[in-house]
Structures are given as structure tokens and as C-alpha cells.
Short mmCIF file of C-alpha atoms and ligand atoms in Angstrom, two decimals:
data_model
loop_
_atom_site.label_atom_id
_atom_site.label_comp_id
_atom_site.label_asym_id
_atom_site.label_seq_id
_atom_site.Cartn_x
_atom_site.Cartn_y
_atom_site.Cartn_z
CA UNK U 1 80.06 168.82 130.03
CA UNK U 2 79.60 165.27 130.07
CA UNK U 3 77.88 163.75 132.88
CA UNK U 4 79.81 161.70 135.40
CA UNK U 5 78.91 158.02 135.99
CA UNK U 6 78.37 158.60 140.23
CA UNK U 7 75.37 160.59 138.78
CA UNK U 8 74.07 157.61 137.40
CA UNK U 9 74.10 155.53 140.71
CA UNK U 10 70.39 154.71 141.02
CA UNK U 11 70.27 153.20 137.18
CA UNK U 12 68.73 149.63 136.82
CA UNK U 13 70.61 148.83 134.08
CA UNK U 14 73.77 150.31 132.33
CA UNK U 15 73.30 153.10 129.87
CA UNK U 16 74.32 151.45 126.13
CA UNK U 17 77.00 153.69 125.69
CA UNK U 18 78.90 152.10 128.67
CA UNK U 19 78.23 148.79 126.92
CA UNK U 20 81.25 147.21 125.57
CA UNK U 21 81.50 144.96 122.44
CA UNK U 22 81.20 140.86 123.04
CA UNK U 23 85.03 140.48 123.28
CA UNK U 24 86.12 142.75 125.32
CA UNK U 25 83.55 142.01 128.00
CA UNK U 26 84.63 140.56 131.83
CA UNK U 27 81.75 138.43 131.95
CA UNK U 28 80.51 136.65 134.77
CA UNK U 29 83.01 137.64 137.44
CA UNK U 30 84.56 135.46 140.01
CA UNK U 31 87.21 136.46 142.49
CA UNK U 32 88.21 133.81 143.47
CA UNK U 33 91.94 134.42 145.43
CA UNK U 34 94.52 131.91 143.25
CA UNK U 35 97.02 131.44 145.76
CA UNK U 36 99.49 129.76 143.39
CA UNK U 37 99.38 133.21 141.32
CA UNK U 38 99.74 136.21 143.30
CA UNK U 39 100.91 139.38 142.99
CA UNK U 40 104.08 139.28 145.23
CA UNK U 41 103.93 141.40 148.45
CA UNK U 42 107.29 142.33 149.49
CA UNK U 43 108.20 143.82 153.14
CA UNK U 44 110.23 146.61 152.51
CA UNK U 45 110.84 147.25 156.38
CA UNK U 46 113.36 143.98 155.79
CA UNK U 47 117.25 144.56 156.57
CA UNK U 48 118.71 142.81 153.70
CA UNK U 49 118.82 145.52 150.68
CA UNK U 50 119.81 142.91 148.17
CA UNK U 51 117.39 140.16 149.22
CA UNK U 52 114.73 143.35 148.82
CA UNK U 53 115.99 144.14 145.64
CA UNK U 54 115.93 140.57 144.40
CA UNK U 55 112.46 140.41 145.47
CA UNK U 56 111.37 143.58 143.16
CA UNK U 57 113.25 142.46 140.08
CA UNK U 58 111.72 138.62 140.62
CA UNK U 59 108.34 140.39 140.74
CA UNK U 60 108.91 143.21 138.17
CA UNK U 61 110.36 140.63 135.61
CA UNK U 62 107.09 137.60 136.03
CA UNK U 63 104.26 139.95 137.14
CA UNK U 64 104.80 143.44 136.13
CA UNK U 65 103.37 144.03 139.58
CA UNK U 66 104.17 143.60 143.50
CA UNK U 67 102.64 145.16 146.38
CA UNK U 68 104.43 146.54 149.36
CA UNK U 69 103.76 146.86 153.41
CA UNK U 70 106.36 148.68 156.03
CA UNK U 71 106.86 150.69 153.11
CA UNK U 72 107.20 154.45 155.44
CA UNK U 73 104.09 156.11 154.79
CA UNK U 74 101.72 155.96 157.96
CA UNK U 75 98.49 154.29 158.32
CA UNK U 76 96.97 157.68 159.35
CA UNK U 77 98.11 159.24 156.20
CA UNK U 78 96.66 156.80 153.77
CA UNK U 79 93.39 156.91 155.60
CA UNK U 80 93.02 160.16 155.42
CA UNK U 81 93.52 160.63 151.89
CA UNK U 82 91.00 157.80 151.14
CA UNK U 83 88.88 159.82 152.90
CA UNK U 84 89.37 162.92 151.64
CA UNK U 85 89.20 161.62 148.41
CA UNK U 86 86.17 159.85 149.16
CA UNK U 87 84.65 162.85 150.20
CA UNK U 88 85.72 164.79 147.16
CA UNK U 89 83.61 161.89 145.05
CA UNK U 90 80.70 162.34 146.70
CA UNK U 91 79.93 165.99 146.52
CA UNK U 92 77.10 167.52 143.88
CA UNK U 93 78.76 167.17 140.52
CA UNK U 94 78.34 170.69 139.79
CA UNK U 95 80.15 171.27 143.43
CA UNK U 96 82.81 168.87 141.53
CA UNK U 97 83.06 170.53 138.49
CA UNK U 98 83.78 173.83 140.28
CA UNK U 99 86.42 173.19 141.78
CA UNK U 100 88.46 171.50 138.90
CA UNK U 101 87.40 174.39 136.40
CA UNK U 102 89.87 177.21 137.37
CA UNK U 103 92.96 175.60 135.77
CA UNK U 104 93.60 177.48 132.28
CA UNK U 105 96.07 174.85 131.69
CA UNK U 106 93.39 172.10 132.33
CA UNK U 107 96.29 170.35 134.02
CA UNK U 108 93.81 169.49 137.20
CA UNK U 109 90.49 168.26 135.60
CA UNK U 110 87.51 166.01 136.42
CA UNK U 111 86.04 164.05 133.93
CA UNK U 112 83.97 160.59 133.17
CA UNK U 113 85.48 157.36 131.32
CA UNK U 114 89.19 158.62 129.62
CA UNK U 115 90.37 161.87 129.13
CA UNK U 116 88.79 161.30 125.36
CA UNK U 117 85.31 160.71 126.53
CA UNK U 118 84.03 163.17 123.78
CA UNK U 119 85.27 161.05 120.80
CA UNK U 120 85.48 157.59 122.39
CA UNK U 121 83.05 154.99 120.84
CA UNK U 122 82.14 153.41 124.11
CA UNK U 123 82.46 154.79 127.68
CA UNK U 124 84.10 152.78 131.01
CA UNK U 125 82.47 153.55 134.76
CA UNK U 126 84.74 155.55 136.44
CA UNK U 127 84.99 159.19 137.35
CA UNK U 128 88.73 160.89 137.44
CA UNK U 129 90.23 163.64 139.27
CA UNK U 130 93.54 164.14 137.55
CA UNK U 131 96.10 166.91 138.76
CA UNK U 132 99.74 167.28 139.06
CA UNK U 133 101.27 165.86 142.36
CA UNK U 134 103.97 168.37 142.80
CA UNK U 135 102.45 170.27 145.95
CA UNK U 136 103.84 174.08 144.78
CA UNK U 137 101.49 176.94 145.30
CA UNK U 138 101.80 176.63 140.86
CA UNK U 139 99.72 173.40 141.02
CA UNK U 140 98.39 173.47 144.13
CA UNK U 141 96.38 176.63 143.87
CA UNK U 142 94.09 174.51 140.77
CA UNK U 143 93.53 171.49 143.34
CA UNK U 144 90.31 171.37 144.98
CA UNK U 145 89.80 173.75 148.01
CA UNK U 146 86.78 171.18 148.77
CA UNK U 147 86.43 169.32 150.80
CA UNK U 148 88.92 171.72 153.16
CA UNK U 149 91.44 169.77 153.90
CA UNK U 150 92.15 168.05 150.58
CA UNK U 151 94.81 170.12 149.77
CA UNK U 152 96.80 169.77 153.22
CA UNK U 153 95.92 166.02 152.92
CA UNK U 154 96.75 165.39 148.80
CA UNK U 155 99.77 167.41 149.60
CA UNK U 156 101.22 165.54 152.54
CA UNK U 157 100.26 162.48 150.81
CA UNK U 158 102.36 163.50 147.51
CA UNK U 159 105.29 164.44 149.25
CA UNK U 160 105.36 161.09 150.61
CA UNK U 161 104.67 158.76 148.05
CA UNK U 162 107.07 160.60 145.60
CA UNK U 163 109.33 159.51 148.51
CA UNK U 164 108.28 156.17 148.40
CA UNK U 165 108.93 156.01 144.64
CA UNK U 166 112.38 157.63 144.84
CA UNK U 167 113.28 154.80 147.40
CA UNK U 168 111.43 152.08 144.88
CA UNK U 169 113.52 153.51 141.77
CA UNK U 170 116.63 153.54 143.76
CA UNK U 171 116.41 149.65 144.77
CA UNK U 172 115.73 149.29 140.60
CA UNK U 173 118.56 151.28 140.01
CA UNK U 174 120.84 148.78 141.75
CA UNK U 175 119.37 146.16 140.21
CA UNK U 176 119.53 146.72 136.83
CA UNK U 177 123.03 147.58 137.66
CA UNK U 178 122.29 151.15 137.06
CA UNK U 179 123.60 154.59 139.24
CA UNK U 180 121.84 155.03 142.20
CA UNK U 181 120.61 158.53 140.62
CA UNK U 182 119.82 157.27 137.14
CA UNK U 183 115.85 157.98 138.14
CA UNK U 184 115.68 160.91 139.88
CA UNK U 185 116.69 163.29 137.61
CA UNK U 186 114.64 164.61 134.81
CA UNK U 187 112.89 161.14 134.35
CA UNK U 188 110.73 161.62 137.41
CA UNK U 189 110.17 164.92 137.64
CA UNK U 190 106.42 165.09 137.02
CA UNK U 191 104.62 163.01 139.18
CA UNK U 192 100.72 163.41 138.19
CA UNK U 193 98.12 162.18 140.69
CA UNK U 194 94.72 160.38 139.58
CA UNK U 195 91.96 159.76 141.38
CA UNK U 196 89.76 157.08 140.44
CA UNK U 197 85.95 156.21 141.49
CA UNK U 198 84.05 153.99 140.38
CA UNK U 199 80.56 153.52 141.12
CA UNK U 200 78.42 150.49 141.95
CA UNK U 201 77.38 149.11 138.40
CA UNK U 202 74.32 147.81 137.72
CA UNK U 203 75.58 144.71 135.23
CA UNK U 204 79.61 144.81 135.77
CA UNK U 205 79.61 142.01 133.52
CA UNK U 206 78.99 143.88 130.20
CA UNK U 207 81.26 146.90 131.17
CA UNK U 208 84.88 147.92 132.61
CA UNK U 209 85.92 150.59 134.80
CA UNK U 210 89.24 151.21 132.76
CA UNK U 211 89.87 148.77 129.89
CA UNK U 212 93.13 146.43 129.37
CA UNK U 213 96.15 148.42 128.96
CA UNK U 214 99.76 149.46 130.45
CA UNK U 215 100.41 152.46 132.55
CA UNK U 216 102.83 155.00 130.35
CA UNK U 217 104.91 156.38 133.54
CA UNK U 218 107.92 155.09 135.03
CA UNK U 219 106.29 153.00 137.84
CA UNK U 220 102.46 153.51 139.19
CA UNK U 221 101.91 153.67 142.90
CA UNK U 222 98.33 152.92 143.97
CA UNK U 223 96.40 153.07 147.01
CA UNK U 224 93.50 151.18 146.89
CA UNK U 225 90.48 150.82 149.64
CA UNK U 226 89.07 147.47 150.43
CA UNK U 227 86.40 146.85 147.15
CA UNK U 228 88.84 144.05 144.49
CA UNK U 229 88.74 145.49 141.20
CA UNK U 230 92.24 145.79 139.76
CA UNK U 231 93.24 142.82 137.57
CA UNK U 232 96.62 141.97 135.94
CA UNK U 233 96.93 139.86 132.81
CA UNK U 234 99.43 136.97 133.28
CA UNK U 235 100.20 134.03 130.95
CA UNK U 236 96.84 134.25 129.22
CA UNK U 237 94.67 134.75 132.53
CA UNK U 238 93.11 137.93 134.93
CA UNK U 239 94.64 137.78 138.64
CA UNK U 240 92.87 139.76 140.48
CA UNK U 241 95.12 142.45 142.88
CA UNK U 242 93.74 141.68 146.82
CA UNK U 243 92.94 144.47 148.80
CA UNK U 244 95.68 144.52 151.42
CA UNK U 245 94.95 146.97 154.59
CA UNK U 246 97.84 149.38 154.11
CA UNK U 247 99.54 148.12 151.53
CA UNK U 248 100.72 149.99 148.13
CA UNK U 249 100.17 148.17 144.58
CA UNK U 250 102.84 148.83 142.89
CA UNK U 251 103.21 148.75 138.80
CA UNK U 252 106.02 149.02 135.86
CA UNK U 253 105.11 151.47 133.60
CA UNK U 254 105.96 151.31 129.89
CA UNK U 255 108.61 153.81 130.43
CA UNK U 256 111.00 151.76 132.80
CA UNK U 257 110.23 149.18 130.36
CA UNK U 258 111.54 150.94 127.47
CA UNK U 259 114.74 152.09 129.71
CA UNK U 260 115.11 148.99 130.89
CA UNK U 261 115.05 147.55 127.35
CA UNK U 262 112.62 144.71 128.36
CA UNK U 263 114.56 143.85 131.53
CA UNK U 264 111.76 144.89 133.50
CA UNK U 265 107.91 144.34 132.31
CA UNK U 266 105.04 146.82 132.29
CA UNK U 267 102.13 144.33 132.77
CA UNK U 268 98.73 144.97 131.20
CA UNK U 269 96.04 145.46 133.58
CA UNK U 270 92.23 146.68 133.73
CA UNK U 271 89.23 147.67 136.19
CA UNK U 272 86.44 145.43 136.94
CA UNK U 273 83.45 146.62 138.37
CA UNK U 274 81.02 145.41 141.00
CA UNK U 275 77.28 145.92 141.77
CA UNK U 276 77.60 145.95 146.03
CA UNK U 277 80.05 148.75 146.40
CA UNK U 278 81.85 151.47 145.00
CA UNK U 279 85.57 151.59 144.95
CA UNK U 280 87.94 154.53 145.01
CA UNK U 281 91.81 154.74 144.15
CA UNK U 282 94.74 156.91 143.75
CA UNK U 283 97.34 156.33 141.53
CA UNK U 284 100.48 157.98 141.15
CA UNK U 285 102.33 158.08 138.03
CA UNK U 286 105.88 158.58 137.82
CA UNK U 287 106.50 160.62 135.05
CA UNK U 288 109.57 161.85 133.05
CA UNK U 289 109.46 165.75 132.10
CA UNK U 290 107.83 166.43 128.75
CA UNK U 291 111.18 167.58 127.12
CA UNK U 292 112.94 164.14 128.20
CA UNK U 293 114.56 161.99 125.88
CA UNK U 294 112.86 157.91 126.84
CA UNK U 295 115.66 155.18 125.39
CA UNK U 296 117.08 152.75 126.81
CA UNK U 297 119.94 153.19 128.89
CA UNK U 298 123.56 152.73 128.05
CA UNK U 299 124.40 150.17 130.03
CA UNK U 300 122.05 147.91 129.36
CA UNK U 301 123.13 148.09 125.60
CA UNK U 302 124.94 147.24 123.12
CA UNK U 303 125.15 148.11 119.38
CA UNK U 304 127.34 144.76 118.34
CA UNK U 305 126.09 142.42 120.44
CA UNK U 306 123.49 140.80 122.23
CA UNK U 307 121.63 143.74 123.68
CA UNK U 308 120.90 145.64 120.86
CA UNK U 309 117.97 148.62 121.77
CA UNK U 310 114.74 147.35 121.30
CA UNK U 311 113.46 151.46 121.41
CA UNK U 312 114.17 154.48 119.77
CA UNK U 313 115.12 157.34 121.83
CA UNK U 314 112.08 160.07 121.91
CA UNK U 315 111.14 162.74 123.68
CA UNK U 316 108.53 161.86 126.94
CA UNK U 317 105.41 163.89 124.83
CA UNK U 318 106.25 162.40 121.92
CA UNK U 319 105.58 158.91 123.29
CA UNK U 320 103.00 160.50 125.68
CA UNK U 321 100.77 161.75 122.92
CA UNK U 322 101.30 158.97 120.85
CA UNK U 323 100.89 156.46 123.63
CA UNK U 324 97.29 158.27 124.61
CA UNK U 325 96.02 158.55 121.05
CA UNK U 326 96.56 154.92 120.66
CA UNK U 327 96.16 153.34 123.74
CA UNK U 328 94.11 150.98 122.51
CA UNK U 329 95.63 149.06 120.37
CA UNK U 330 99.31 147.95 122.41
CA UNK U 331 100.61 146.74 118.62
CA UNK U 332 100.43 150.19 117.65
CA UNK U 333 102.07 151.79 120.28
CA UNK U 334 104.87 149.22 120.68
CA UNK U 335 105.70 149.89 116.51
CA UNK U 336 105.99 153.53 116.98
CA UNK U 337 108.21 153.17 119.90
CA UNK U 338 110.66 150.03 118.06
CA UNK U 339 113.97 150.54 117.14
CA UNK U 340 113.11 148.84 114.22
CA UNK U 341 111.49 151.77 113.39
CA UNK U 342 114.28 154.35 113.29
O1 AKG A 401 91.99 151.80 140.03
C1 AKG A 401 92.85 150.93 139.95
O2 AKG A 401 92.88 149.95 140.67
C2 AKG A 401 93.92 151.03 138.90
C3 AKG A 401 93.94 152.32 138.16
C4 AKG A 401 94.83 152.30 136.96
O3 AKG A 401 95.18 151.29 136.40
C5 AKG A 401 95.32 153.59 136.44
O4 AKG A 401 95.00 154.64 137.03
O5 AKG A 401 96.04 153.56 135.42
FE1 FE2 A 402 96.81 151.67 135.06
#
């Protein structure tokens, strides 16, 4: 069992396996609010449904990102689940361990860095509770039962930000000119919930918290607390996400980019660390089924003209098992998934 980075929090200086190599370093960090650059925030209690949608495409298209407010799910709600999951972080590892060791399936799990921490040639600072987000007694019976009301709370929570995406997917629906239903189906089906923590670091310039790369769902929804951390890579530079009370960050994952047949961007984005506070997160990936075919859709298409598909059609764990085993290196990933592959 490896051992998970909040049981390092009184180190003076960061363990050499969480060193990472010259060029992949932050480096001295500044963050520094660009207000030129910033990830839109769009208001999605607004009346006009096209100006909304507008808003998301604009933002999906340049950024890859956009964060929303008056978005349905209440304040209560998303404190409490910061808090529960707070709470869940700081317990006795062992105390942590316990709880996420009872699912044969290993679909709910704890562990330090990535889920390939065991053959991984360097390590990032973060912890991760990963489970499914569908909140049946199937799933919900691995989730922690500590703290006591993290199931209640992670449930409620679920149920509404699968909501939230629905509603999010719909509006892209319409934009990309698609049926209203083209995302709800088996594309969406298997929402998975991560937790994220990441200590304070003792030299954030040397290490990451999760390195560059895209998320491989449909779209991510995250709630984060108040710490900065999250950084997007636009036209060569970091931007850094600001913490917005209340507010969801939302990201396009690779596989509305492939459906969308590079309509709609899946930015690149990474975890910096800091050595004044922790920060905790939840994201929530939208996922297809595992049996789902991933291709671009019809309509956006066409075989004789000027949309040809830039993907191949493959099954969701195809590209799922691919896309983890290569994460790393984006070139790789994008030649297995090209149509100039077929
Ligand atoms: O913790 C964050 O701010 C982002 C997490 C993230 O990128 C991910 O879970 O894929
Ligand atoms: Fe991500």
C-alpha cells in the first residue's frame, strides 16, 4: 500500500520521488489574476437560451473551459460536500484505507499520485478518492460510511450535478446543431466522481499536483474550495482558474471533442501546488458506458466534403485504456484515436 502524500504533511522538503524532471517543472509560481485572459464565467440563471448557448460554445471553442454561477445547485449543498469531503481527507490513513477496501471491483478506491502510482517514474502530490457517482445501493454500498454522512451528502450532491451536466450537454446539443437527446443516452451514463486533495507542499516549485493533460470524459464538472491551483494552457501560457465562491469550473473532455470533431476543444490543464494551504476538489466526469461506440457524430460530417472525421469510431474502453496507458504523451493518444489511422 503506498503511502498517501497528507501523511507526509510535516516534511521540510519534498521526497525525490515527487521531484519532477527540469522541464516539466512550474517553477517559481505567480498568480497573478490576467484579466485580459480569463476563463469565461457565464450566468446560467440568464433568460436568453441562445445568448447562453452562444456564451458556452464562445468559451468551449477559445478556452476549453468556462465557469458557471446561478447554475441550480444550492450553496448549502456544495458546502457540505466540501466539507464532507474535507473531512473524509483528514481521517488516519489506515481509517481511509478502510473504508475504500471493500469494493471487489476496486471501482471506489483511494490512492496517492495516478491510479499507476506503482509503475510511474515520478509521483504528483495529491491523494484521490475515486468512485462511481451513480448513487444505487450497487455503488453506493463501496462509498465511504465515514465520515457518516458522506454518503447522504456525495449522493445528494451526484444527483445534482449529473443534473447540472444534463442541462450543460443539452445547451451543447443545440449548439452544435445536434438533438436535444444526443448526450443523454448511453454517452453519459457513467458519471465517476473524484476527489482530489492536495496537501501543503513543501517546494511547489519542483513538483505538480496532477501533471498537464486533458480530461477523457465528455465534460468535467469541478467544485473547487478557495486555495488557486487549477491552470489551463492557452496560446502557449498557464491561466490560472480563480476560485469563485459557488461557482462550478467547467471543462471539455476529449470525448465531446472527438464527437464534436474538433468543434469544441478539450483544453489541457494541470495542478499547481502551494506551501500555505491545502486544497481539495471534486470533479465529476461525464462518462460514456464502456461498451459505447466514441465517433464523431453524423451531422457534423461529411465523407466528400469539407468535414471529413478527424476520429475513428471506438468503443469508450478502448479509448479509455488506451487514453490512461498513455496519458502522457497527448501525440500518442491523438494517433491512436485519428481517422487517419483506420
Ligand atoms: O483539482 C483540480 O482543480 C482539477 C482536477 C482535474 O483536473 C481532474 O480531476 O482531472
Ligand atoms: Fe483534469
Amino acid at each position: 500500500m503506498e503511502g498517501l502524500v497528507s501523511s507526509l504533511f510535516d516534511v521540510q522538503s519534498l521526497p525525490e520521488t515527487y521531484v519532477l524532471p527540469p522541464e516539466i517543472r512550474p517553477g517559481e509560481l505567480s498568480f497573478r489574476p490576467d484579466e485580459s485572459n480569463n476563463i469565461p464565467v457565464l450566468d446560467l440563471g440568464g433568460h436568453d437560451r441562445n445568448e447562453i448557448i452562444q456564451q458556452i460554445m464562445k468559451a468551449s471553442q477559445e478556452f476549453g473551459f468556462f465557469q458557471v454561477i446561478n447554475h441550480g445547485v444550492s450553496k448549502e449543498l456544495m458546502d457540505e460536500t466540501m466539507n464532507v469531503v474535507k473531512e473524509f481527507h483528514a481521517m488516519p490513513a489506515k481509517d481511509k484505507f478502510l473504508e475504500c477496501s471493500k469494493d471487489p471491483n476496486r471501482n471506489c478506491k483511494l490512492y496517492t499520485s495516478s491510479e499507476k502510482y506503482a509503475t510511474e517514474e515520478v509521483h504528483y502530490w495529491r491523494d484521490c478518492l475515486m468512485h462511481s457517482a451513480l448513487s444505487t445501493e450497487e455503488y453506493m454500498q463501496f462509498w465511504p460510511a465515514n465520515p457518516t454522512r458522506y454518503r447522504e451528502v456525495v449522493g445528494t450532491y451526484s444527483n445534482e450535478v449529473k443534473q447540472l451536466g444534463s442541462r450543460i450537454l443539452k445547451l451543447i446539443s443545440q449548439g452544435l446543431k445536434l438533438s436535444s437527446g444526443y448526450f443523454s443516452g448511453s454517452l453519459s451514463t457513467s458519471p465517476t466522481i473524484l476527489i482530489n486533495h492536495y496537501p501543503r507542499c513543501p517546494e511547489p516549485s519542483l513538483t505538480l499536483g496532477l501533471p498537464r493533460h486533458r480530461d477523457p470524459s465528455l465534460i468535467t464538472i469541478i467544485l473547487q474550495d478557495h486555495v488557486q491551483g487549477l491552470q489551463v494552457f492557452k496560446d502557449g501560457e498557464w491561466i490560472t482558474v480563480e476560485p469563485l465562491p459557488h461557482a462550478f469550473v467547467v471543462n471539455i473532455g476529449y470525448v465531446l471533442q472527438i464527437v464534436s470533431n474538433d468543434k469544441l476543444n478539450g483544453a489541457e490543464h494541470r495542478v499547481v501546488t502551494n506551501s500555505s494551504d491545502a486544497r481539495t476538489t471534486v470533479s465529476f466526469f461525464i462518462y460514456p458506458s464502456s461498451e459505447s461506440i466514441i465517433e464523431p457524430a453524423k451531422p457534423l460530417v461529411s465523407t466528400c466534403g469539407d468535414h471529413p472525421p478527424l476520429y475513428r469510431a471506438l468503443k469508450f474502453k478502448d479509448f479509455h485504456i488506451n487514453f490512461l496507458s498513455k496519458s502522457a504523451d497527448a501525440e500518442a493518444v491523438h494517433d491512436f484515436i485519428s481517422s487517419k489511422n483506420i
